[in-house]
PDB file of C-alpha atoms in Angstrom:
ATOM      1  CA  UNK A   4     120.883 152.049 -99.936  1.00  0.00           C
ATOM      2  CA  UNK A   5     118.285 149.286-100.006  1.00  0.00           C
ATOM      3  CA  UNK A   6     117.215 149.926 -96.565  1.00  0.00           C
ATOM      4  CA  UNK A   7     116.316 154.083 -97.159  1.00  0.00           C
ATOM      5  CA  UNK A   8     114.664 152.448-100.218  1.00  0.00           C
ATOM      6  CA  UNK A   9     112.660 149.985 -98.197  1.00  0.00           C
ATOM      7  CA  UNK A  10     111.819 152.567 -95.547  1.00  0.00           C
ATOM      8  CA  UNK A  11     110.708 155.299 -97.751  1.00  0.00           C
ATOM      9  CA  UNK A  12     108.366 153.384 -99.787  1.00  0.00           C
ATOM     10  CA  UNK A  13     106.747 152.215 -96.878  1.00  0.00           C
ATOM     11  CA  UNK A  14     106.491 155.488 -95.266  1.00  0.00           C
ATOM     12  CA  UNK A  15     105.055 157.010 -98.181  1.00  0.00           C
ATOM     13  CA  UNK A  16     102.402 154.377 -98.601  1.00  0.00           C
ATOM     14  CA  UNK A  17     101.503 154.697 -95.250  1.00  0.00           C
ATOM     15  CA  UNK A  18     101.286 158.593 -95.671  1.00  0.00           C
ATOM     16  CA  UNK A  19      99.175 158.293 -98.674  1.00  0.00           C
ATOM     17  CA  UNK A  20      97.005 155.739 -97.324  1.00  0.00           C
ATOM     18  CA  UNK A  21      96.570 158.106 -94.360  1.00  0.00           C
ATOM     19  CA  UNK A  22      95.437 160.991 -96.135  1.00  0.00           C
ATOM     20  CA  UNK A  23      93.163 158.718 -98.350  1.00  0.00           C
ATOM     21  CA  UNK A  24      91.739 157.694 -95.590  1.00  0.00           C
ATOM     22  CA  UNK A  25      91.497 161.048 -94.057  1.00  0.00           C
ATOM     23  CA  UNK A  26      89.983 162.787 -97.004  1.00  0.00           C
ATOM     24  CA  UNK A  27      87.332 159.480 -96.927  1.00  0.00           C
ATOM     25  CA  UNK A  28      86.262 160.503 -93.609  1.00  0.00           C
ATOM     26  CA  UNK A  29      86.015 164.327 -93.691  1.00  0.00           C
ATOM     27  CA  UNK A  30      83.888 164.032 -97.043  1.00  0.00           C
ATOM     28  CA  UNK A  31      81.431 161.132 -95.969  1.00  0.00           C
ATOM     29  CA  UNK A  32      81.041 162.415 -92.404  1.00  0.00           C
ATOM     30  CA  UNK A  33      78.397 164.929 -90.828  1.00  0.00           C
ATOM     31  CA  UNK A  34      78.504 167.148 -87.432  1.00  0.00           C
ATOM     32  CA  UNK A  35      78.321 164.754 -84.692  1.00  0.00           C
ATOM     33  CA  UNK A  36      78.553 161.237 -87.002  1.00  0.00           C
ATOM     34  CA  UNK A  37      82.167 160.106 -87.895  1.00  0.00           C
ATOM     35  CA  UNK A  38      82.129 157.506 -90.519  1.00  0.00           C
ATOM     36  CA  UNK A  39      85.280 155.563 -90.793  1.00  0.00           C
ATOM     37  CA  UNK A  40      85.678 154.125 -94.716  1.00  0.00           C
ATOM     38  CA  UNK A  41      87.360 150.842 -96.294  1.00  0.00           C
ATOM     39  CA  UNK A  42      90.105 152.933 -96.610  1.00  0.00           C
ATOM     40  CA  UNK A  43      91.058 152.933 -92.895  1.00  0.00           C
ATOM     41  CA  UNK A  44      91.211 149.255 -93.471  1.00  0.00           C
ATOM     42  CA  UNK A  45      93.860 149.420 -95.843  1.00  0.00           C
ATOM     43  CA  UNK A  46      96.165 151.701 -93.954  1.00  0.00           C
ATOM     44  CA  UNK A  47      95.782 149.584 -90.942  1.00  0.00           C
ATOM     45  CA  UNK A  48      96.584 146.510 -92.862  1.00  0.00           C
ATOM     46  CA  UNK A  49      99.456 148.730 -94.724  1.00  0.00           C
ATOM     47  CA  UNK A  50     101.318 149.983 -91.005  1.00  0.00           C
ATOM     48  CA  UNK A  51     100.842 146.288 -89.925  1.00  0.00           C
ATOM     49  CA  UNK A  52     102.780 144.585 -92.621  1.00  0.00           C
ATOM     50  CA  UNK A  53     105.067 147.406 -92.954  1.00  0.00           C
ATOM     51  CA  UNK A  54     105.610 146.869 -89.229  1.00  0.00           C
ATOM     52  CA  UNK A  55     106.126 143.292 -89.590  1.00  0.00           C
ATOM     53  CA  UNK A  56     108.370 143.760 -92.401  1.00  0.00           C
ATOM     54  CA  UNK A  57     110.755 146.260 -90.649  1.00  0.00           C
ATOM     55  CA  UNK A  58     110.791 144.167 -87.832  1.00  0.00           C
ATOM     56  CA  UNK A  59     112.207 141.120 -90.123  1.00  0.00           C
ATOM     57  CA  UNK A  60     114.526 143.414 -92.004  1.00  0.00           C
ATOM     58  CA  UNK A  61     115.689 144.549 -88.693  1.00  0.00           C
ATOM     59  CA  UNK A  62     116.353 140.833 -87.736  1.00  0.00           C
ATOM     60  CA  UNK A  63     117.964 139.472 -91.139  1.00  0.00           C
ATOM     61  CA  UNK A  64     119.404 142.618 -92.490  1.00  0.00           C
ATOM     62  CA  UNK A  65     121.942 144.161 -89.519  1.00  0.00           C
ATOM     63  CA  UNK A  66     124.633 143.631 -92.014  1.00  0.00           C
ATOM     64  CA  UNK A  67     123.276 146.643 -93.961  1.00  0.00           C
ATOM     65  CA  UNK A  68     122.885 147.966 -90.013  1.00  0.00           C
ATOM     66  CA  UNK A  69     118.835 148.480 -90.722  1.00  0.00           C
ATOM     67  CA  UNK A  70     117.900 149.532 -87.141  1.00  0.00           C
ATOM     68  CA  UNK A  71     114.062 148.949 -86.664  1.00  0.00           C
ATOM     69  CA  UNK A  72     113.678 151.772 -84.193  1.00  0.00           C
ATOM     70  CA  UNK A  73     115.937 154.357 -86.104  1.00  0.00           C
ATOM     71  CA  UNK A  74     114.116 152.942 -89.816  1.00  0.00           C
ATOM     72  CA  UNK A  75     115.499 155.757 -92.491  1.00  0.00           C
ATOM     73  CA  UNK A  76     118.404 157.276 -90.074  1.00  0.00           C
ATOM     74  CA  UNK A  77     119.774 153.899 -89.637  1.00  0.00           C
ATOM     75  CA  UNK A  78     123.647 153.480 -90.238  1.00  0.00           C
ATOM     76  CA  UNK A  79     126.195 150.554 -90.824  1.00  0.00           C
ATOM     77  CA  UNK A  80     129.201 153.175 -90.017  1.00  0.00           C
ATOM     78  CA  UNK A  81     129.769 156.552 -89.708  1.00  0.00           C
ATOM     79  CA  UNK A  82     130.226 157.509 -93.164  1.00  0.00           C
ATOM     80  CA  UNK A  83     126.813 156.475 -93.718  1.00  0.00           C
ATOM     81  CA  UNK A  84     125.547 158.667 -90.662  1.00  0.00           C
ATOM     82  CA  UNK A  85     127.630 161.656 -92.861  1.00  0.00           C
ATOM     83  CA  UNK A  86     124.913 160.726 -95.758  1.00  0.00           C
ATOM     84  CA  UNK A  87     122.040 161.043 -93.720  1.00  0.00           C
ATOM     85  CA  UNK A  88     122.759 163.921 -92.033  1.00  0.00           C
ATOM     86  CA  UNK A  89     123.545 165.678 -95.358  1.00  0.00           C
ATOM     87  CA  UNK A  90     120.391 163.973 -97.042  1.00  0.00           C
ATOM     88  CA  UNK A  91     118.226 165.385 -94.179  1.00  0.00           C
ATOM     89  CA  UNK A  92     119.213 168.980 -94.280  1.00  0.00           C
ATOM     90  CA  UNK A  93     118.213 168.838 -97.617  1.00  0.00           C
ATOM     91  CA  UNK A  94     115.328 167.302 -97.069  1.00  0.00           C
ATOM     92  CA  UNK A  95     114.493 169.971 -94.326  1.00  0.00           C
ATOM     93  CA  UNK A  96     115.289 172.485 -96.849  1.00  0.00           C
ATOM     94  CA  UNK A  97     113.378 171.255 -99.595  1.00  0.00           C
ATOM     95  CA  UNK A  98     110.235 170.399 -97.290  1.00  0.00           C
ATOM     96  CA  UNK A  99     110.308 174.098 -95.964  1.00  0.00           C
ATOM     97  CA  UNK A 100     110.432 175.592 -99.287  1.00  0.00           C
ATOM     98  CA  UNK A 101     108.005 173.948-100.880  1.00  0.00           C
ATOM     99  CA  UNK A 102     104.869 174.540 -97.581  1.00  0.00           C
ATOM    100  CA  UNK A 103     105.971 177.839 -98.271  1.00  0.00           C
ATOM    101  CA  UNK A 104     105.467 177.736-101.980  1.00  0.00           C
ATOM    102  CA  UNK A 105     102.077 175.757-101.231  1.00  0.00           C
ATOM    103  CA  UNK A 106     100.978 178.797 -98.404  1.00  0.00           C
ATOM    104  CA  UNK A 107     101.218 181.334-101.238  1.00  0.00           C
ATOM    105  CA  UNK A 108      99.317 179.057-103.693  1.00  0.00           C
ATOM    106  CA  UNK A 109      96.625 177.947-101.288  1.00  0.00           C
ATOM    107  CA  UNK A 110      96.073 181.806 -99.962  1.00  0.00           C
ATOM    108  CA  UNK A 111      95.806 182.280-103.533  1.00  0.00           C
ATOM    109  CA  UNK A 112      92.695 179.794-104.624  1.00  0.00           C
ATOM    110  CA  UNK A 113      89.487 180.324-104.661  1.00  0.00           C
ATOM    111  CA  UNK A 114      88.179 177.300-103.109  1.00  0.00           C
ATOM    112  CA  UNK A 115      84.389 176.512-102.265  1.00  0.00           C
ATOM    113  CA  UNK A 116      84.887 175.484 -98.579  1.00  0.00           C
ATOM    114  CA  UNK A 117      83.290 172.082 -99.054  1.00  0.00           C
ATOM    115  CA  UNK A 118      86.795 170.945-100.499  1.00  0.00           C
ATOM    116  CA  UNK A 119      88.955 172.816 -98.303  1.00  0.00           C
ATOM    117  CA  UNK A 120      89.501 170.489 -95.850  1.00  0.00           C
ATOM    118  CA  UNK A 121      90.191 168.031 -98.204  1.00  0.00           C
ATOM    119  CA  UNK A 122      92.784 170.042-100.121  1.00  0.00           C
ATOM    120  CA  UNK A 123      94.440 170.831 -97.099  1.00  0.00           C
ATOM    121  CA  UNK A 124      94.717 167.034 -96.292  1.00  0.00           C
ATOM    122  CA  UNK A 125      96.340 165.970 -99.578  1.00  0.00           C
ATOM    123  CA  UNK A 126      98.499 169.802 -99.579  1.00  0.00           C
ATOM    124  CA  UNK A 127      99.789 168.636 -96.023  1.00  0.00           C
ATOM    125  CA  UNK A 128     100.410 164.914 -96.913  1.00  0.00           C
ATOM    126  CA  UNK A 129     101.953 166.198-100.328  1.00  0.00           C
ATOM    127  CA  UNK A 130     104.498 167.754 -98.495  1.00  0.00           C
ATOM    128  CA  UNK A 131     105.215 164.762 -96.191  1.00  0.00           C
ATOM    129  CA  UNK A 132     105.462 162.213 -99.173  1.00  0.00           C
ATOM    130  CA  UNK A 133     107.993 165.334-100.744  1.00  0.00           C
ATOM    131  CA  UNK A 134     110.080 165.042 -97.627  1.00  0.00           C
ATOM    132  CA  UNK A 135     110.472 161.449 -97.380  1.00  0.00           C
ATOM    133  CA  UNK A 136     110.929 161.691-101.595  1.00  0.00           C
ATOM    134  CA  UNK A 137     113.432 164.152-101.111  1.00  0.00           C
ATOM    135  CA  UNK A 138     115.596 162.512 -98.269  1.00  0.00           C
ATOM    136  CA  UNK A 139     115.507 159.284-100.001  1.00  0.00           C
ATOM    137  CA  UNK A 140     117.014 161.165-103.464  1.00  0.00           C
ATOM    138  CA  UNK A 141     119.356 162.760-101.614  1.00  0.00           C
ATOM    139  CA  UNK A 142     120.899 159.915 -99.737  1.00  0.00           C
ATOM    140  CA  UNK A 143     121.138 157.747-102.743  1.00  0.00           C
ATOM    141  CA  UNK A 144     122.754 160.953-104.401  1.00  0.00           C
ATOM    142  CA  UNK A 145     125.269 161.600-101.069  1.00  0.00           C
ATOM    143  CA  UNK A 146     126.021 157.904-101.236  1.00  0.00           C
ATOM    144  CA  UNK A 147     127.320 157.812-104.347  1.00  0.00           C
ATOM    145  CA  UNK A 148     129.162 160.803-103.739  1.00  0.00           C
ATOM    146  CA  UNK A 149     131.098 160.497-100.713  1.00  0.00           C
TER     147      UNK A 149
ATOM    148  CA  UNK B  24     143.655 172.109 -96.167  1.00  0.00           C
ATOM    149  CA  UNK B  25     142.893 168.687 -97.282  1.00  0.00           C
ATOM    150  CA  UNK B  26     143.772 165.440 -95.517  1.00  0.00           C
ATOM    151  CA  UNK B  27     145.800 162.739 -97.708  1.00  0.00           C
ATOM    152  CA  UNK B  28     145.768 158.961 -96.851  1.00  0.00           C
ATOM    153  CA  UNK B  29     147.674 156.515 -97.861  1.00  0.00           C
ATOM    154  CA  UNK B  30     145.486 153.982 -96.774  1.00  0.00           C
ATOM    155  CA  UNK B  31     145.256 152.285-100.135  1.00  0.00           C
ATOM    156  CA  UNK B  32     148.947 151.583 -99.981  1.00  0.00           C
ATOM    157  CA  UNK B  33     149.436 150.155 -96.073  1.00  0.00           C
ATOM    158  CA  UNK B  34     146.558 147.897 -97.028  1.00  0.00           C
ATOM    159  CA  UNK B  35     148.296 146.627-100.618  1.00  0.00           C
ATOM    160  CA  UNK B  36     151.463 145.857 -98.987  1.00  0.00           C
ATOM    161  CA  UNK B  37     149.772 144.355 -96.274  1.00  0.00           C
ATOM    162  CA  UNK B  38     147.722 142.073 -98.836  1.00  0.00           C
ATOM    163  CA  UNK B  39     144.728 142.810 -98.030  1.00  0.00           C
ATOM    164  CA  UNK B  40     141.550 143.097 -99.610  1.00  0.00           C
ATOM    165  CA  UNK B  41     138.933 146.511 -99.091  1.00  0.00           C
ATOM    166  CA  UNK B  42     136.281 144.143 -97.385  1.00  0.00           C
ATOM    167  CA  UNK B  43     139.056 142.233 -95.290  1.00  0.00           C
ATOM    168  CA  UNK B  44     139.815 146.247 -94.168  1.00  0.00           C
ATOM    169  CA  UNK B  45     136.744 146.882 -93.809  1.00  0.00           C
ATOM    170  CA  UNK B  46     135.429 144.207 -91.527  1.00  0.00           C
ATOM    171  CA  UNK B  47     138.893 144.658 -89.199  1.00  0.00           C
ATOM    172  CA  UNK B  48     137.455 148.087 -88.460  1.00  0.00           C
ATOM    173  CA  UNK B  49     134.254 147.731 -88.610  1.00  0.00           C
ATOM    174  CA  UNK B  50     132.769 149.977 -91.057  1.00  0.00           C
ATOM    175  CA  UNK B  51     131.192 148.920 -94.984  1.00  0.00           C
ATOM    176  CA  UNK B  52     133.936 148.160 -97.708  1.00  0.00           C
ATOM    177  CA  UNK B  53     131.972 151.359 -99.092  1.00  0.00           C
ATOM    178  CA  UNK B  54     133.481 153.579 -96.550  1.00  0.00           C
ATOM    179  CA  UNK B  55     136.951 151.900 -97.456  1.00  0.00           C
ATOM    180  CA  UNK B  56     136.657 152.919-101.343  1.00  0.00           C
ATOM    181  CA  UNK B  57     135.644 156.350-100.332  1.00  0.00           C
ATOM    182  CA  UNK B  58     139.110 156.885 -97.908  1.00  0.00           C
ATOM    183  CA  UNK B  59     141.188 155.553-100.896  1.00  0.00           C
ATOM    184  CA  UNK B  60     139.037 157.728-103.529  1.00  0.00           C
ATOM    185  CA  UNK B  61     139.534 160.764-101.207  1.00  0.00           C
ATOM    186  CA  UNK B  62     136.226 162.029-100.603  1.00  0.00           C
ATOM    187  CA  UNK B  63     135.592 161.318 -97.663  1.00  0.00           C
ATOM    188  CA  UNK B  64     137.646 162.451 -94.365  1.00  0.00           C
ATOM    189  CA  UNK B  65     137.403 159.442 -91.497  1.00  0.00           C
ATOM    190  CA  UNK B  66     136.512 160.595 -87.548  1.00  0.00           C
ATOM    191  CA  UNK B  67     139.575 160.600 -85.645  1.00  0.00           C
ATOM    192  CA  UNK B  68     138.037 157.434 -84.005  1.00  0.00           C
ATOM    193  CA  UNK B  69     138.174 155.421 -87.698  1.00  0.00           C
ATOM    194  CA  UNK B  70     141.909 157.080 -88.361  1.00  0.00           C
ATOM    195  CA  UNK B  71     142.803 155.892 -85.298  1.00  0.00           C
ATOM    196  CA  UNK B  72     141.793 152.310 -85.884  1.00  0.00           C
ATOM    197  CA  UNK B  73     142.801 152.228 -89.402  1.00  0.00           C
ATOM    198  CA  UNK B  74     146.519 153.337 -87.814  1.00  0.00           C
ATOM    199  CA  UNK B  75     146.384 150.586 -84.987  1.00  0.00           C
ATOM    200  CA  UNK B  76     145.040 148.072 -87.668  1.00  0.00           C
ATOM    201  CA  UNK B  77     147.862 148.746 -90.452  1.00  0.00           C
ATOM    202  CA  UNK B  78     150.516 149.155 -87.761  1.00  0.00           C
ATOM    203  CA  UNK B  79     151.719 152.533 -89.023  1.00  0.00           C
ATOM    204  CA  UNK B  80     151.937 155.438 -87.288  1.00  0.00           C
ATOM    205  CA  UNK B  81     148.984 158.045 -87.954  1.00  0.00           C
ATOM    206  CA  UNK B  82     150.788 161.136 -89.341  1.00  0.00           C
ATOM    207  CA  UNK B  83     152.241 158.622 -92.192  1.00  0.00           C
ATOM    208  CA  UNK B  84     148.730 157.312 -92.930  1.00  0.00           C
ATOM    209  CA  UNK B  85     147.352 161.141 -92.797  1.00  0.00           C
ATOM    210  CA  UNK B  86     149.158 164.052 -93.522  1.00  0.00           C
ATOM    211  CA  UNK B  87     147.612 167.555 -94.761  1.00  0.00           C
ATOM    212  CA  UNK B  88     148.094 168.637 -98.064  1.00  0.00           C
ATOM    213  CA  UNK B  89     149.691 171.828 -97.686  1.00  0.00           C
ATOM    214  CA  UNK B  90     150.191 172.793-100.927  1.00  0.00           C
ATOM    215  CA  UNK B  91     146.685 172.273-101.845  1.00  0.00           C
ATOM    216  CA  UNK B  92     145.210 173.717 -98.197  1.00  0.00           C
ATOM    217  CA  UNK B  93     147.383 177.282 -99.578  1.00  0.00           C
ATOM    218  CA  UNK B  94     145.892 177.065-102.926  1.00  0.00           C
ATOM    219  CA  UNK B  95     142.602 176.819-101.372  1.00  0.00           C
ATOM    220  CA  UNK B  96     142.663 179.637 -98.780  1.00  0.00           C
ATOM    221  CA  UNK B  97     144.163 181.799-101.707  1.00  0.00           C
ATOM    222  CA  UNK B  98     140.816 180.926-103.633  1.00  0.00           C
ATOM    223  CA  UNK B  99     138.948 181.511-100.824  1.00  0.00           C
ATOM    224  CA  UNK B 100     140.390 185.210 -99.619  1.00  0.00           C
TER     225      UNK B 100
END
C-alpha cells in the first residue's frame, strides 16, 4: 500500500506543478515571446527528486515489489496485480465520467477568453490529479477487500 | 460456484506460520490471509504451488462448493 501511496503523491505533485507552471506561462507570455516562470523551476526540481526517490525505493523497497519502471502498477504477487487491475477500471471509469461532467460545465460558462486557456489547463490537470486520486482510493479500498 | 480451500488447515498441521507460507511460494503473507479468509480465488499457478508445497493433492486443498454454486445460479436465473 505504501508504494501506490508514495507514487501517487508524487505524481500528483508533479501534475500540479505542471499545470502551475503551465498556467504561469500562457498568462505572462505574448505572440512570439515565451516566458518560462520560477515555477518551471520547481517542477523540474519536483520530477528530479521524485525520480531520485523512486529510483531508491526501487532499490531498498523490492520486498514491497516497488518496480521503478512499472511505479503505481507495481506488484509483489498476483493478488496484488488483481487490486490494480480492479483499482484502474475504476479509475478509468471515474476519470471518464467526470471530463464528461466537466465538457457539459465548460460548454456551459461564459468565460472571457483571456482565462480560457488557463481554465482549460487546471480543468485538464483536475482530471489527471482525479485519476491518480481515484486509483490510489481504490486500491487501498480493493486491498483491504480481497 | 465458489472454490473452498483448506489451506488454513494443511498449513496448521504442518506448523507453519502465514509468512513461513508465504515466502515458500512466493507471494505477501497478505495474499495468504486472503486464501484462508476466502476472498480471494488463487491462479491455478499459486494452487498449484500451494498443493506441491503442503504435499496434498489439489482437489483436497480446492474443491467447489456445490451447494453454494446451486444456491447461487438459483439467485441468479
Amino acid at each position: 500500500m505504501k508504494k501506490i501511496i508514495f507514487e501517487q503523491v508524487g505524481n500528483i505533485g508533479m501534475v500540479f506543478l505542471l499545470a502551475v507552471a503551465l498556467a504561469q506561462t500562457v498568462s505572462s507570455s505574448t505572440t512570439g515571446n515565451i516566458l518560462f516562470g520560477s515555477c518551471w523551476f520547481f517542477f523540474l526540481v519536483w520530477t528530479i527528486l521524485f525520480g531520485l526517490l523512486k529510483w531508491l525505493y526501487s532499490k531498498f523497497g523490492k520486498k514491497e515489489g516497488y518496480d521503478f519502471m512499472d511505479g503505481e502498477f507495481s506488484s509483489r504477487d498476483e493478488r496484488e496485480k488483481v487490486v490494480s487491475n480492479r483499482a484502474v477500471t475504476f479509475a478509468y471509469k471515474a476519470t471518464i465520467t467526470l471530463l464528461l461532467v466537466e465538457c457539459l460545465v465548460f460548454a456551459g460558462l461564459d468565460i472571457d477568453s483571456s482565462y480560457l486557456k488557463i481554465i482549460g489547463i487546471f480543468f485538464l490537470s483536475g482530471s489527471i490529479i482525479f485519476g491518480f486520486l481515484a486509483y490510489m482510493l481504490s486500491w487501498i479500498f480493493y486491498n483491504l477487500k480481497i | 460456484m465458489d472454490i473452498i480451500n483448506q489451506v488454513k488447515k494443511y498449513r496448521k498441521s504442518y506448523n507453519l506460520t502465514q509468512e513461513s507460507l508465504a515466502q515458500a511460494v512466493g507471494v505477501s503473507r497478505r495474499t495468504i490471509i486472503s486464501l484462508e479468509k476466502g476472498s480471494y480465488t488463487p491462479s491455478l499457478l499459486l494452487a498449484f504451488q500451494l498443493a506441491d508445497f503442503l504435499e496434498v493433492d489439489i482437489n483436497e486443498l480446492f474443491y467447489l462448493d456445490k451447494e453454494l454454486g446451486e444456491k447461487h445460479e438459483k439467485n441468479n436465473f
